[in-house]
XYZ file of C-alpha atoms in Angstrom:
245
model
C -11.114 -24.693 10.313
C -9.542 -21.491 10.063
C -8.156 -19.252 12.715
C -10.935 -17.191 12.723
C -13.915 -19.253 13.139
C -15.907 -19.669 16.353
C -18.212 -17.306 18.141
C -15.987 -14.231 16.789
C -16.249 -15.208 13.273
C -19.895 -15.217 13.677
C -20.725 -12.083 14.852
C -18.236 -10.523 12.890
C -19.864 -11.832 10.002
C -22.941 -10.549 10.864
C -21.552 -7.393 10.835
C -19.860 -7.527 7.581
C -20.690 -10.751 5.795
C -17.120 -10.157 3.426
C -15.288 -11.959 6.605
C -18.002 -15.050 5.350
C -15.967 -14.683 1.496
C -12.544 -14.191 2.917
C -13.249 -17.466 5.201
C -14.398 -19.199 2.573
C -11.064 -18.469 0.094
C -8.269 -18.817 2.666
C -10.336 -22.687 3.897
C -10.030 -23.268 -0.181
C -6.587 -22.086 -0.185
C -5.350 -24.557 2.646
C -7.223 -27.576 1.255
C -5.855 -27.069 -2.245
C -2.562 -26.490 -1.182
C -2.089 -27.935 2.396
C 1.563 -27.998 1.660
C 2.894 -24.161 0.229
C 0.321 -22.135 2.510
C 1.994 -20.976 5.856
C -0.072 -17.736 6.704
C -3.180 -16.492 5.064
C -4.547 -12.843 6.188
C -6.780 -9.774 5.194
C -5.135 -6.460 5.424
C -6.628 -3.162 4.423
C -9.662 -1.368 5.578
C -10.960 -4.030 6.589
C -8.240 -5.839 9.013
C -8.593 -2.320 10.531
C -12.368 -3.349 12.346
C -14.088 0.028 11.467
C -14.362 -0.545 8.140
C -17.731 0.728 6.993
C -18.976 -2.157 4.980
C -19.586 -0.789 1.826
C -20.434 -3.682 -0.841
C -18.077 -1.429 -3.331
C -15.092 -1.750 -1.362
C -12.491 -5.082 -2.175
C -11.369 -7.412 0.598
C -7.592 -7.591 0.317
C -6.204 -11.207 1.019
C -2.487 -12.064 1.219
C -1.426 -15.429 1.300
C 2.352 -16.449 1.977
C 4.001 -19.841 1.226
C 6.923 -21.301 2.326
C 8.425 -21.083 -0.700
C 8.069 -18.301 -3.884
C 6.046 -19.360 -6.712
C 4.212 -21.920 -4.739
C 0.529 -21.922 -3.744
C -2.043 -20.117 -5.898
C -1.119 -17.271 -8.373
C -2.046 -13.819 -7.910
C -5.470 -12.645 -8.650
C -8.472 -10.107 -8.399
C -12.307 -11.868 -8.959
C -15.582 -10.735 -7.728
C -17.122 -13.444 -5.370
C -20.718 -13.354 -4.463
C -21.122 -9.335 -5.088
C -17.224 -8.996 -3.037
C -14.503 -7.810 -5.141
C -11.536 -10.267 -3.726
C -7.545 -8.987 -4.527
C -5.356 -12.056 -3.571
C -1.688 -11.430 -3.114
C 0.612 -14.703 -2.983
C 3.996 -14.369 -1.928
C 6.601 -16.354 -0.870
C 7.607 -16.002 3.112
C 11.012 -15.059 2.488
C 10.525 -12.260 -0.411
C 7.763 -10.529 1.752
C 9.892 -10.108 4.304
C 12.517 -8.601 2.549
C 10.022 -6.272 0.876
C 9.162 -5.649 4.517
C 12.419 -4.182 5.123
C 12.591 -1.725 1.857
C 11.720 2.114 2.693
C 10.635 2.237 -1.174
C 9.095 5.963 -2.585
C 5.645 4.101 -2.331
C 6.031 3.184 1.342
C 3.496 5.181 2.584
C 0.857 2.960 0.352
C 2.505 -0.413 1.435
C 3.657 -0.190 5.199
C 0.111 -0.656 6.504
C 0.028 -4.062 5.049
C 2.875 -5.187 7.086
C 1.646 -3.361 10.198
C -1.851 -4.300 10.135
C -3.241 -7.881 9.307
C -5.920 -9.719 10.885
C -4.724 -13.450 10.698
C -7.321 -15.882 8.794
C -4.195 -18.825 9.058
C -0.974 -18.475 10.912
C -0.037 -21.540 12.961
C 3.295 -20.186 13.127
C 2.595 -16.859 14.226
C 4.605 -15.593 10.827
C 2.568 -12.336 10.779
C 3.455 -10.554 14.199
C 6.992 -11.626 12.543
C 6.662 -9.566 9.587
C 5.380 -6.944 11.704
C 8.569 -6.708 13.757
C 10.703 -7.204 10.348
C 9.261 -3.750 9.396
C 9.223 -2.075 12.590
C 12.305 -3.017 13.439
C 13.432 -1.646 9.943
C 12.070 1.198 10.674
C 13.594 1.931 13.645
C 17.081 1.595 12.300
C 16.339 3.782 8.956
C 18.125 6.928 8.637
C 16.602 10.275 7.750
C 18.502 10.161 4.243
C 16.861 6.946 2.976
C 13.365 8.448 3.970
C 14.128 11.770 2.298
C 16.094 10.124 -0.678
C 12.506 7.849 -1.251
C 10.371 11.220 -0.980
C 12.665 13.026 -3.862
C 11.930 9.949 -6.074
C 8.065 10.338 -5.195
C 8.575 14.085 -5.667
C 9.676 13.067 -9.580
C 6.716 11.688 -10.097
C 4.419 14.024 -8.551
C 6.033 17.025 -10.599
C 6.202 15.342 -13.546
C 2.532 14.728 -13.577
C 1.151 18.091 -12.398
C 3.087 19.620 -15.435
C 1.583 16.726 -17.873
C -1.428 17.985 -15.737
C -1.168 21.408 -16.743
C -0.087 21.078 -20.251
C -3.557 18.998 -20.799
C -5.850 21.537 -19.120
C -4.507 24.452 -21.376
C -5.346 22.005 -24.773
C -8.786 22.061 -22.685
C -7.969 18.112 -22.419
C -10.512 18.447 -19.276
C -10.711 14.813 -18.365
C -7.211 13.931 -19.064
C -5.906 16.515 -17.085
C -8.166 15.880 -14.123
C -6.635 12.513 -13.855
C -2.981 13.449 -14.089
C -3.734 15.953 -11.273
C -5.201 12.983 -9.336
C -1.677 11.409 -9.869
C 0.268 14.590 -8.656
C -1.949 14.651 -4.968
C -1.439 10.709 -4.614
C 2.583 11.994 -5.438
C 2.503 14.811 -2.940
C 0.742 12.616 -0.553
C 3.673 10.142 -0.377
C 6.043 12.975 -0.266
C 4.422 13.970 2.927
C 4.350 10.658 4.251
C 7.527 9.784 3.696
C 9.146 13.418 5.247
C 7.045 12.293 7.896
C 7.375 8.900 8.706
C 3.539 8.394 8.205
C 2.084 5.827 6.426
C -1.627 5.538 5.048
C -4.472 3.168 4.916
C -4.960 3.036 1.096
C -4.530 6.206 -1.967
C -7.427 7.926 -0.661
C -6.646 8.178 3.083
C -3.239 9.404 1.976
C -4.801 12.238 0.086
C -7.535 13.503 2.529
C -5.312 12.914 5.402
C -2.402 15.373 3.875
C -5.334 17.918 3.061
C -4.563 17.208 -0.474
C -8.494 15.787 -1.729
C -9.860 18.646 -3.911
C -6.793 20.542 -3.702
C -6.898 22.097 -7.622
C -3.596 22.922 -10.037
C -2.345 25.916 -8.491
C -2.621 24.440 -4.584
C -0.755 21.024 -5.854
C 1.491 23.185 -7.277
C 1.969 25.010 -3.865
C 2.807 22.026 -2.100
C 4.977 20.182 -4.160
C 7.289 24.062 -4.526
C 7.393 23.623 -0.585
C 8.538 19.858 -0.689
C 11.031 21.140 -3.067
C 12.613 23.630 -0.717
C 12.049 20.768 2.522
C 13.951 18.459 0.295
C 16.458 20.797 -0.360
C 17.103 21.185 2.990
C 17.872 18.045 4.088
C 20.185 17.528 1.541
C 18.316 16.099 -1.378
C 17.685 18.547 -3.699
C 15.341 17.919 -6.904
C 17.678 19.721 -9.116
C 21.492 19.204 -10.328
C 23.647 19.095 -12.711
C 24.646 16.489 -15.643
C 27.134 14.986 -13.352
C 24.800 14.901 -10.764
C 22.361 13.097 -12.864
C 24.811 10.165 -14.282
C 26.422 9.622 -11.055
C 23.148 8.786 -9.002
């Protein structure tokens, strides 16, 4: 029986019969292999509780074993009508990814911070939770703004592939490059800020970047430029600047 079972698995599955799916994978997971699995849990909107149900939206389950390459592999199916993403990794590595301030960490942290527990005998999760808080409270300013120039790279890099496509009227192609260059300039906010995001689209509408069209990406990512440059990361340099890291 999992952790979550019992009169608050019921009535949460009444209100969102996914929990019923997720249940149903992490039992299957522990009965196929009772001997790698030592924490299953769902993170993402949903581990959140206010989660609006919608059939569309994926459950995301992470299972860790006690050792890497153990357990299940890594997978994404659709399960009764739910689209299921299953993450497997081993205790050790996930903590360790835990404690990396990485130019994505604004899409990752929450699923450190925020899991709701499906199996953890051990109480490994509110471990990994303290791995990357704890991390966090020991990071300097440089690594977060070092990570944000990074994301900056990629966020200019596609706005001007972004640019390039609209004036060959490549309409569609364009529009998705500029998706690429908010989701950038998201993370670049995040990280400047120390604020990390639910999922891509959270970071976007929550950094008023959702709609924002060529010339307002633009905007934002010349103003990261200058922020970067002040605290000592500048996007540009020299050839010696370049081969020397």
């Amino acid at each position: 029986m999992s952790a979550s079972s019992g009169d608050a698995g019921f009535d949460r599955h009444l209100a969102d019969p996914r929990w019923t799916v997720a249940e149903r994978v992490a039992e299957a997971a522990q009965r196929r292999f009772p001997a790698d699995v030592l924490a299953l849990a769902v993170h993402g909107p949903l581990a959140h509780g206010d989660d609006d149900g919608g059939g569309d939206r994926e459950i995301g389950l992470l299972v860790v074993t006690y050792r890497p390459n153990a357990g299940p592999a890594p997978a994404t199916r659709r399960v009764d009508g739910v689209l299921v993403d299953l993450t497997v990794a081993g205790a050790d590595d996930y903590l360790r990814q835990a404690r990396v301030i990485s130019p994505l960490w604004p899409l990752t942290a929450d699923r450190y911070v925020t899991t709701c527990p499906l199996h953890d005998p051990t109480g490994w999760l509110r471990t990994l939770r303290d791995e990357h808080l704890g991390r966090l409270a020991r990071a300097r300013p440089a690594e977060f703004s070092a990570a944000a120039r990074q994301a900056w790279y990629r966020g200019y890099a596609a706005h001007a592939r972004a640019a390039r496509l609209a004036e060959w009227y490549e309409t569609d192609q364009a529009l998705l490059m500029l998706g690429e260059a908010r989701l950038a300039a998201a993370t670049v906010n995040g990280l400047l800020s120390r604020t990390y995001f639910r999922d891509p689209g959270d970071a976007v509408r929550r950094t008023g970047l959702a709609g924002a069209d060529m010339t307002e990406v633009g905007a934002v990512l010349a103003g990261q430029s200058a922020e970067l440059a002040a605290r000592g990361q500048p996007v540009d340099g020299s050839v010696d600047d370049l081969l020397t890291g």
